[in-house]
Amino acid sequence: MRYSAAHKAQNHEKILSVAARSFREHGGDTSGIGTVMKKAGLSKGGFYRHFKSKDDLFVAAVARALDETATGAVEAAQSAPEGQALRAVIERYLSVAHANSTGSGCVLAALAPELARKPLSVRKRVEALLDAYRGRLMPFVPGETREEKLAKFSVLFPSMAGVLTRARMISAPEERERLLTEARKFFIQAFVGQ
Amino acid sequence: MRYSAAHKAQNHEKILSVAARSFREHGGDTSGIGTVMKKAGLSKGGFYRHFKSKDDLFVAAVARALDETATGAVEAAQSAPEGQALRAVIERYLSVAHANSTGSGCVLAALAPELARKPLSVRKRVEALLDAYRGRLMPFVPGETREEKLAKFSVLFPSMAGVLTRARMISAPEERERLLTEARKFFIQAFVGQ
DNA sequence: TGTACATCAGTGAACGCGCGTTCACTGATGTAC
DNA sequence: TGTACATCAGTGAACGCGCGTTCACTGATGTAC
């Protein structure tokens, strides 16, 4: 039977949020449409009323995930004391909590190599999304000029993503924590100035 | 028909080297045993005379890849002028050539999130391999104590891996190069001291 | 406002396909005497 | 050194399975008059 537009919008939302979590948690290639739809409470046949392909959902899920991550980072930055915004962002990013929540964290840390392997059409769309993400966080990066801020951002965030992913590979919690602590210290010193 | 031990060793080697490349190039989940065996010039049924499972091959391929990467880095370090070893390693790691050769480069940059999602048994084995890798490069990391070197290494290499992967996501070559140049400058300044 | 009808969200079954793994079979290699 | 036989590397077909996608069908929703 047909369902109302509101009902559809609600399901669309559900699929998207389940996918954003599932792709980050299990990888895009390893988490299937069937699983996502089931977790959203729907049968997999209905998927194509919402997205025209899996890649389409993938990009939408990345957009959703980046948006959530940016919102969290911006909130942390804004509620930090004067001049401590970036420090707060770094501490939040390299927290044990972030390392342990693989389904709701940074897209780069969860999917970067996979994204690098996607067809150009997908990569172009993801690049645009990352530009938007950068735009929201740039205000909190120190630097005289836009170029300087941009350069710092471009090195800082991928670096932190690399460390976070590496931390997730470590099985011993205390060792994982040690790496994160060390990295926080380093990035704060290098980008905030102790 | 049965083949000689030498013949088997040769094929084992071929499978391993094809897998080490293929896994890094296409991802472990996305590159199948059938493809690897075909590229090695064998039929896929013969795979299980060489490895007891795909995960087994995966770990062996990671070992092989790490070994090659370490050898390359050590060579670069050793042929650098006095006191410039780490600088040479960083420049090599963050080179355009490394960013463009996805099948033969750093394992972390190619597979880190995937590795973080592997079952504990696999992760433990990979951790041991990464420890060995670290052991080979530690001599070139500056620092008074072993602890200091270790801390520096643990932040530097995953950070560079994050940047390299991010660079691989960038479609425009000149933008990719710009990020790598910026990152080289940063890491050399931070870890070598200009 | 009420009626007739087109739309379309969601279901459930089916599609072809490639996956990792197993297995019967082959015949040259390696081993035991 | 020669003979008899077990081993086992590699083949090719088959296994069950889950994948992304398609499709006929349903009936309430939305629209046109």
Coordinates of C-alpha atoms (C1' of nucleotides) in Angstrom, one line a residue:
Chain A
M1 CA 0.0 0.0 0.0
R2 CA 1.1 3.6 -0.5
Y3 CA 2.3 5.5 2.5
S4 CA 2.1 9.3 3.3
A5 CA 4.9 11.7 2.4
A6 CA 5.6 12.2 6.0
H7 CA 6.0 8.5 6.5
K8 CA 8.4 8.3 3.6
A9 CA 10.5 11.2 4.9
Q10 CA 10.7 9.5 8.3
N11 CA 11.9 6.2 6.7
H12 CA 14.3 8.1 4.5
E13 CA 15.8 9.6 7.6
K14 CA 16.0 6.3 9.3
I15 CA 17.8 4.6 6.4
L16 CA 20.3 7.5 6.2
S17 CA 21.1 7.4 9.9
V18 CA 21.4 3.7 10.0
A19 CA 23.7 3.8 7.0
A20 CA 25.8 6.6 8.3
R21 CA 26.5 4.4 11.4
S22 CA 26.8 1.1 9.6
F23 CA 29.2 2.2 6.9
R24 CA 31.5 3.8 9.5
E25 CA 31.3 0.8 11.8
H26 CA 31.7 -2.0 9.2
G27 CA 33.1 -0.3 6.1
G28 CA 31.1 0.6 3.1
D29 CA 31.9 -2.5 1.1
T30 CA 31.3 -4.8 4.1
S31 CA 27.9 -3.4 5.1
G32 CA 25.1 -4.3 2.8
I33 CA 21.9 -2.7 1.7
G34 CA 20.0 -5.7 3.1
T35 CA 21.4 -5.2 6.6
V36 CA 20.9 -1.5 6.5
M37 CA 17.3 -1.8 5.4
K38 CA 16.5 -4.5 8.0
K39 CA 18.0 -2.3 10.8
A40 CA 15.8 0.5 9.5
G41 CA 12.8 -1.8 9.9
L42 CA 12.2 -2.2 6.1
S43 CA 12.6 -4.8 3.5
K44 CA 15.5 -4.4 1.1
G45 CA 13.4 -4.2 -2.0
G46 CA 12.1 -0.8 -0.8
F47 CA 15.5 0.7 -0.9
Y48 CA 15.3 2.0 -4.5
R49 CA 12.3 4.2 -3.6
H50 CA 14.8 6.2 -1.5
F51 CA 18.2 6.1 -3.3
K52 CA 19.1 5.3 -6.8
S53 CA 22.1 3.2 -6.0
K54 CA 24.3 2.1 -3.1
D55 CA 26.9 4.6 -4.1
D56 CA 24.2 7.3 -3.8
L57 CA 23.4 6.2 -0.3
F58 CA 27.1 6.0 0.5
V59 CA 27.6 9.7 -0.5
A60 CA 24.5 10.7 1.4
A61 CA 25.6 8.8 4.5
V62 CA 29.1 10.4 4.3
A63 CA 27.4 13.8 4.1
R64 CA 25.2 13.0 7.1
A65 CA 28.2 11.7 9.1
L66 CA 30.4 14.7 8.3
D67 CA 27.6 17.1 9.2
E68 CA 27.2 15.4 12.6
T69 CA 30.9 15.3 13.3
A70 CA 31.3 19.0 12.3
T71 CA 28.4 20.0 14.6
G72 CA 30.0 18.2 17.5
A73 CA 33.4 19.8 16.9
V74 CA 31.9 23.3 16.5
E75 CA 30.0 22.9 19.7
A76 CA 33.2 21.8 21.5
A77 CA 35.0 24.8 20.1
Q78 CA 32.3 27.3 20.9
S79 CA 32.0 26.2 24.5
A80 CA 35.7 26.3 25.1
P81 CA 37.3 29.3 26.9
E82 CA 38.7 32.2 24.9
G83 CA 41.6 31.1 22.7
Q84 CA 41.2 27.5 23.6
A85 CA 38.8 26.5 20.8
L86 CA 41.2 24.4 18.7
R87 CA 42.6 22.8 21.8
A88 CA 39.1 21.7 22.7
V89 CA 38.6 20.3 19.2
I90 CA 41.8 18.4 19.3
E91 CA 41.2 16.9 22.7
R92 CA 37.7 15.9 21.7
Y93 CA 39.0 14.3 18.4
L94 CA 41.7 12.4 20.1
S95 CA 39.7 11.2 23.0
V96 CA 39.3 7.6 24.1
A97 CA 35.5 8.0 23.6
H98 CA 36.0 8.9 19.9
A99 CA 38.4 6.0 19.4
N100 CA 35.9 3.6 20.9
S101 CA 32.8 4.8 19.0
T102 CA 33.6 3.7 15.5
G103 CA 30.1 4.0 14.3
S104 CA 29.6 7.7 15.1
G105 CA 33.0 9.2 14.7
C106 CA 35.1 10.9 12.0
V107 CA 34.5 9.7 8.4
L108 CA 38.1 10.0 7.5
A109 CA 39.2 7.8 10.3
A110 CA 36.7 5.2 9.4
L111 CA 36.7 5.3 5.6
A112 CA 39.6 7.2 4.1
P113 CA 41.3 4.5 2.1
E114 CA 38.0 3.2 0.8
L115 CA 37.0 6.8 -0.2
A116 CA 40.4 7.1 -2.0
R117 CA 39.5 4.0 -4.1
K118 CA 36.0 5.1 -5.1
P119 CA 35.2 6.1 -8.7
L120 CA 36.0 9.7 -9.6
S121 CA 32.3 10.7 -9.6
V122 CA 31.9 9.7 -6.0
R123 CA 35.2 11.2 -5.0
K124 CA 34.3 14.5 -6.5
R125 CA 31.1 14.6 -4.4
V126 CA 33.0 13.6 -1.3
E127 CA 35.6 16.4 -1.9
A128 CA 32.8 18.9 -1.9
L129 CA 31.5 17.6 1.3
L130 CA 34.9 17.8 2.9
D131 CA 35.3 21.3 1.7
A132 CA 32.1 22.2 3.5
Y133 CA 33.3 20.4 6.6
R134 CA 36.5 22.3 6.5
G135 CA 34.6 25.6 6.1
R136 CA 32.8 25.0 9.4
L137 CA 36.0 24.3 11.3
M138 CA 38.3 26.8 9.7
P139 CA 37.3 29.7 12.1
F140 CA 38.9 27.8 14.9
V141 CA 42.2 27.2 13.2
P142 CA 44.8 29.9 14.1
G143 CA 46.7 31.7 11.3
E144 CA 47.1 35.2 9.8
T145 CA 45.8 34.5 6.3
R146 CA 43.2 32.1 4.9
E147 CA 46.1 30.3 3.2
E148 CA 47.8 29.7 6.5
K149 CA 44.7 28.5 8.2
L150 CA 44.0 26.2 5.2
A151 CA 47.5 24.7 5.2
K152 CA 47.3 24.0 9.0
F153 CA 43.8 22.5 8.7
S154 CA 44.9 20.3 5.8
V155 CA 47.7 18.8 7.8
L156 CA 46.1 18.7 11.2
F157 CA 42.9 16.9 10.5
P158 CA 44.2 14.1 8.3
S159 CA 47.1 13.6 10.7
M160 CA 44.7 13.2 13.7
A161 CA 42.5 10.8 11.6
G162 CA 45.6 8.7 11.0
V163 CA 46.4 8.5 14.7
L164 CA 42.8 7.8 15.6
T165 CA 42.6 4.9 13.1
R166 CA 45.9 3.6 14.4
A167 CA 44.6 3.8 17.9
R168 CA 41.6 1.7 16.9
M169 CA 44.0 -1.0 15.8
I170 CA 45.5 -1.4 19.2
S171 CA 43.9 -4.1 21.3
A172 CA 45.2 -3.1 24.7
P173 CA 43.1 -0.2 26.1
E174 CA 45.9 1.3 28.1
E175 CA 48.2 1.3 25.1
R176 CA 45.5 2.8 23.0
E177 CA 45.1 5.5 25.6
R178 CA 48.8 6.2 25.8
L179 CA 49.0 6.8 22.0
L180 CA 46.0 9.2 22.2
T181 CA 47.5 11.1 25.1
E182 CA 50.8 11.4 23.4
A183 CA 49.2 12.6 20.2
R184 CA 47.0 15.2 22.0
K185 CA 50.1 16.6 23.6
F186 CA 51.9 16.8 20.3
F187 CA 49.2 18.3 18.2
I188 CA 48.2 20.9 20.9
Q189 CA 51.8 21.9 21.2
A190 CA 52.3 22.1 17.4
F191 CA 49.0 23.8 16.5
V192 CA 47.9 25.7 19.6
G193 CA 51.3 26.4 21.1
Q194 CA 51.4 24.5 24.4
Chain B
M1 CA 49.9 -33.9 -11.4
R2 CA 52.3 -33.2 -8.5
Y3 CA 54.9 -30.4 -8.7
S4 CA 58.3 -30.0 -7.2
A5 CA 58.9 -28.3 -3.9
A6 CA 60.8 -25.6 -5.7
H7 CA 57.9 -25.1 -8.1
K8 CA 55.6 -24.8 -5.1
A9 CA 57.8 -22.3 -3.3
Q10 CA 57.9 -20.2 -6.5
N11 CA 54.1 -20.1 -6.7
H12 CA 53.8 -19.4 -3.0
E13 CA 56.0 -16.4 -3.5
K14 CA 54.0 -15.3 -6.6
I15 CA 50.7 -15.5 -4.7
L16 CA 52.1 -13.6 -1.8
S17 CA 53.5 -10.8 -3.9
V18 CA 50.3 -10.5 -6.0
A19 CA 48.2 -10.4 -2.8
A20 CA 50.4 -7.8 -1.1
R21 CA 49.8 -5.6 -4.1
S22 CA 46.2 -6.4 -4.7
F23 CA 45.1 -6.0 -1.1
R24 CA 46.7 -2.6 -0.9
E25 CA 45.4 -1.5 -4.2
H26 CA 41.8 -2.6 -3.9
G27 CA 41.3 -3.3 -0.2
G28 CA 41.3 -6.7 1.4
D29 CA 37.5 -7.2 1.3
T30 CA 37.3 -6.0 -2.3
S31 CA 40.0 -8.1 -3.8
G32 CA 39.2 -11.8 -4.0
I33 CA 41.1 -15.0 -3.9
G34 CA 40.0 -15.8 -7.4
T35 CA 41.5 -12.6 -8.8
V36 CA 44.7 -13.0 -6.9
M37 CA 45.2 -16.6 -8.0
K38 CA 44.4 -15.7 -11.6
K39 CA 47.0 -12.9 -11.5
A40 CA 49.5 -15.4 -10.1
G41 CA 48.7 -17.7 -13.0
L42 CA 46.9 -20.4 -11.1
S43 CA 43.3 -21.6 -10.6
K44 CA 41.6 -20.6 -7.4
G45 CA 41.1 -24.1 -6.2
G46 CA 44.8 -24.5 -5.6
F47 CA 44.8 -21.6 -3.1
Y48 CA 44.3 -23.9 -0.1
R49 CA 47.5 -25.8 -0.8
H50 CA 49.3 -22.5 0.1
F51 CA 47.2 -20.8 2.8
K52 CA 44.6 -22.1 5.2
S53 CA 42.3 -19.2 4.8
K54 CA 41.9 -15.8 3.2
D55 CA 42.7 -14.2 6.6
D56 CA 45.9 -16.2 6.7
L57 CA 46.9 -14.8 3.3
F58 CA 45.9 -11.4 4.4
V59 CA 48.2 -11.4 7.4
A60 CA 51.0 -12.9 5.3
A61 CA 50.5 -10.2 2.7
V62 CA 50.6 -7.5 5.3
A63 CA 53.8 -8.9 6.6
R64 CA 55.3 -8.9 3.1
A65 CA 54.2 -5.4 2.4
L66 CA 55.5 -4.0 5.7
D67 CA 58.8 -5.7 5.1
E68 CA 59.2 -4.1 1.7
T69 CA 58.1 -0.7 3.0
A70 CA 60.5 -0.9 5.9
T71 CA 63.4 -2.0 3.7
G72 CA 62.7 1.0 1.4
A73 CA 62.6 3.4 4.3
V74 CA 65.7 2.1 5.9
E75 CA 67.6 2.4 2.6
A76 CA 66.5 6.0 2.2
A77 CA 67.6 6.7 5.8
Q78 CA 71.0 5.0 5.4
S79 CA 71.9 6.8 2.2
A80 CA 71.0 10.2 3.6
P81 CA 73.7 12.6 4.9
E82 CA 74.6 12.5 8.5
G83 CA 71.7 13.7 10.8
Q84 CA 69.3 13.8 7.9
A85 CA 68.0 10.2 8.0
L86 CA 64.6 11.0 9.4
R87 CA 64.2 13.9 7.0
A88 CA 64.9 11.5 4.1
V89 CA 62.3 9.0 5.5
I90 CA 59.6 11.7 5.8
E91 CA 60.3 13.1 2.3
R92 CA 60.1 9.7 0.8
Y93 CA 57.0 8.8 2.7
L94 CA 55.2 12.0 1.8
S95 CA 56.3 12.0 -1.9
V96 CA 54.0 12.2 -4.8
A97 CA 55.4 8.9 -6.0
H98 CA 54.2 7.2 -2.8
A99 CA 50.8 8.8 -3.0
N100 CA 50.4 7.6 -6.6
S101 CA 51.6 4.0 -6.0
T102 CA 48.7 2.7 -4.0
G103 CA 49.6 -1.0 -4.6
S104 CA 53.2 -0.9 -3.3
G105 CA 53.1 1.7 -0.5
C106 CA 52.5 1.9 3.2
V107 CA 50.1 -0.7 4.6
L108 CA 48.6 1.7 7.2
A109 CA 47.8 4.3 4.5
A110 CA 46.1 1.6 2.4
L111 CA 44.3 -0.6 5.0
A112 CA 44.3 1.0 8.5
P113 CA 40.5 1.2 9.1
E114 CA 40.0 -2.3 7.7
L115 CA 42.7 -3.6 9.9
A116 CA 41.1 -2.0 12.9
R117 CA 37.9 -3.9 12.1
K118 CA 39.5 -7.3 11.8
P119 CA 38.9 -10.0 14.4
L120 CA 41.2 -9.9 17.5
S121 CA 43.2 -12.9 16.3
V122 CA 44.2 -11.1 13.1
R123 CA 44.8 -7.8 14.8
K124 CA 47.2 -9.4 17.3
R125 CA 49.3 -10.8 14.6
V126 CA 49.3 -7.4 12.7
E127 CA 50.3 -5.7 15.9
A128 CA 53.3 -7.9 16.2
L129 CA 54.2 -7.1 12.6
L130 CA 53.9 -3.4 13.2
D131 CA 56.2 -3.7 16.2
A132 CA 58.8 -5.3 14.0
Y133 CA 58.4 -2.5 11.5
R134 CA 58.8 0.1 14.2
G135 CA 61.9 -1.7 15.5
R136 CA 63.5 -1.3 12.1
L137 CA 62.8 2.4 11.9
M138 CA 63.3 3.5 15.5
P139 CA 67.1 4.0 15.1
F140 CA 66.3 6.9 12.8
V141 CA 63.9 8.7 15.1
P142 CA 65.6 11.3 17.3
G143 CA 65.2 11.2 21.1
E144 CA 67.2 10.7 24.3
T145 CA 65.4 7.7 25.6
R146 CA 63.7 4.7 24.1
E147 CA 60.4 6.0 25.5
E148 CA 60.9 9.4 23.7
K149 CA 61.7 7.8 20.4
L150 CA 58.8 5.4 20.8
A151 CA 56.4 8.3 21.5
K152 CA 57.6 10.3 18.5
F153 CA 57.4 7.3 16.2
S154 CA 53.9 6.4 17.3
V155 CA 52.6 9.9 16.5
L156 CA 54.7 10.6 13.4
F157 CA 54.0 7.5 11.3
P158 CA 50.2 7.2 11.8
S159 CA 50.0 11.0 11.2
M160 CA 51.9 10.7 7.9
A161 CA 49.7 7.7 6.9
G162 CA 46.6 9.9 7.5
V163 CA 47.9 12.6 5.3
L164 CA 49.0 10.2 2.6
T165 CA 45.5 8.6 2.5
R166 CA 43.9 12.0 2.4
A167 CA 46.2 13.0 -0.4
R168 CA 45.0 10.0 -2.3
M169 CA 41.4 11.2 -2.1
I170 CA 42.3 14.4 -3.9
S171 CA 41.5 14.3 -7.6
A172 CA 43.5 17.3 -8.7
P173 CA 47.2 16.4 -8.9
E174 CA 48.4 19.9 -8.1
E175 CA 46.2 20.1 -5.0
R176 CA 47.4 16.7 -4.0
E177 CA 51.0 17.8 -4.3
R178 CA 50.3 21.0 -2.4
L179 CA 49.1 19.0 0.6
L180 CA 52.1 16.7 0.5
T181 CA 54.5 19.6 0.3
E182 CA 52.8 21.3 3.2
A183 CA 52.8 18.1 5.3
R184 CA 56.5 17.4 4.6
K185 CA 57.4 20.9 5.7
F186 CA 55.4 20.5 8.9
F187 CA 56.6 17.0 9.9
I188 CA 60.2 17.8 9.1
Q189 CA 60.0 21.0 11.2
A190 CA 58.2 19.2 14.0
F191 CA 60.3 16.1 14.2
V192 CA 63.7 16.9 12.6
G193 CA 63.8 20.6 13.6
Q194 CA 64.0 22.2 10.2
Chain C
dT1 C1' -17.6 18.1 -0.8
dG2 C1' -17.7 13.9 -3.1
dT3 C1' -16.1 10.7 -6.6
dA4 C1' -12.9 8.5 -9.8
dC5 C1' -8.5 7.5 -10.7
dA6 C1' -3.5 7.8 -11.0
dT7 C1' 0.5 7.6 -8.1
dC8 C1' 3.9 5.3 -5.6
dA9 C1' 5.9 3.5 -0.7
dG10 C1' 6.7 -0.8 0.6
dT11 C1' 6.8 -6.1 0.1
dG12 C1' 8.6 -10.4 -1.2
dA13 C1' 10.5 -13.1 -4.6
dA14 C1' 13.6 -13.5 -8.1
dC15 C1' 17.9 -12.2 -11.2
dG16 C1' 22.9 -13.0 -12.2
dC17 C1' 27.1 -12.7 -10.0
dG18 C1' 31.3 -13.3 -7.3
dC19 C1' 32.6 -14.7 -3.0
dG20 C1' 35.4 -18.2 0.3
dT21 C1' 35.7 -22.9 0.7
dT22 C1' 35.4 -28.0 -0.5
dC23 C1' 36.3 -32.0 -3.1
dA24 C1' 37.2 -35.8 -6.5
dC25 C1' 40.6 -36.4 -9.5
dT26 C1' 45.4 -36.2 -12.1
dG27 C1' 50.0 -37.8 -12.4
dA28 C1' 54.8 -36.3 -11.5
dT29 C1' 57.6 -36.0 -7.4
dG30 C1' 59.5 -37.8 -3.4
dT31 C1' 60.4 -41.7 -0.3
dA32 C1' 61.1 -46.4 1.5
dC33 C1' 63.1 -50.6 0.6
Chain D
dT1 C1' 70.4 -48.4 -8.4
dG2 C1' 65.9 -49.8 -9.3
dT3 C1' 61.2 -50.6 -8.1
dA4 C1' 56.8 -49.8 -5.6
dC5 C1' 54.0 -46.8 -3.7
dA6 C1' 52.4 -42.8 -1.0
dT7 C1' 52.2 -37.9 -1.3
dC8 C1' 50.4 -33.8 -2.7
dA9 C1' 50.5 -29.3 -6.1
dG10 C1' 47.3 -28.0 -9.1
dT11 C1' 42.7 -28.3 -11.8
dG12 C1' 38.0 -27.6 -12.5
dA13 C1' 33.5 -28.1 -11.0
dA14 C1' 30.6 -27.6 -7.3
dC15 C1' 28.7 -25.9 -2.6
dG16 C1' 25.9 -22.4 -0.1
dC17 C1' 25.7 -17.6 0.6
dG18 C1' 25.0 -12.7 0.4
dC19 C1' 25.5 -9.1 -2.7
dG20 C1' 23.1 -5.0 -5.6
dT21 C1' 19.4 -4.6 -8.4
dT22 C1' 14.8 -5.5 -10.7
dC23 C1' 10.0 -6.4 -10.8
dA24 C1' 5.0 -7.6 -10.3
dC25 C1' 2.0 -6.6 -7.0
dT26 C1' -0.8 -4.2 -2.9
dG27 C1' -3.7 -0.7 -1.6
dA28 C1' -3.7 3.7 0.9
dT29 C1' -2.6 8.5 -0.4
dG30 C1' -2.9 12.3 -3.2
dT31 C1' -5.0 14.7 -7.2
dA32 C1' -8.3 16.2 -10.7
dC33 C1' -12.9 17.2 -11.6

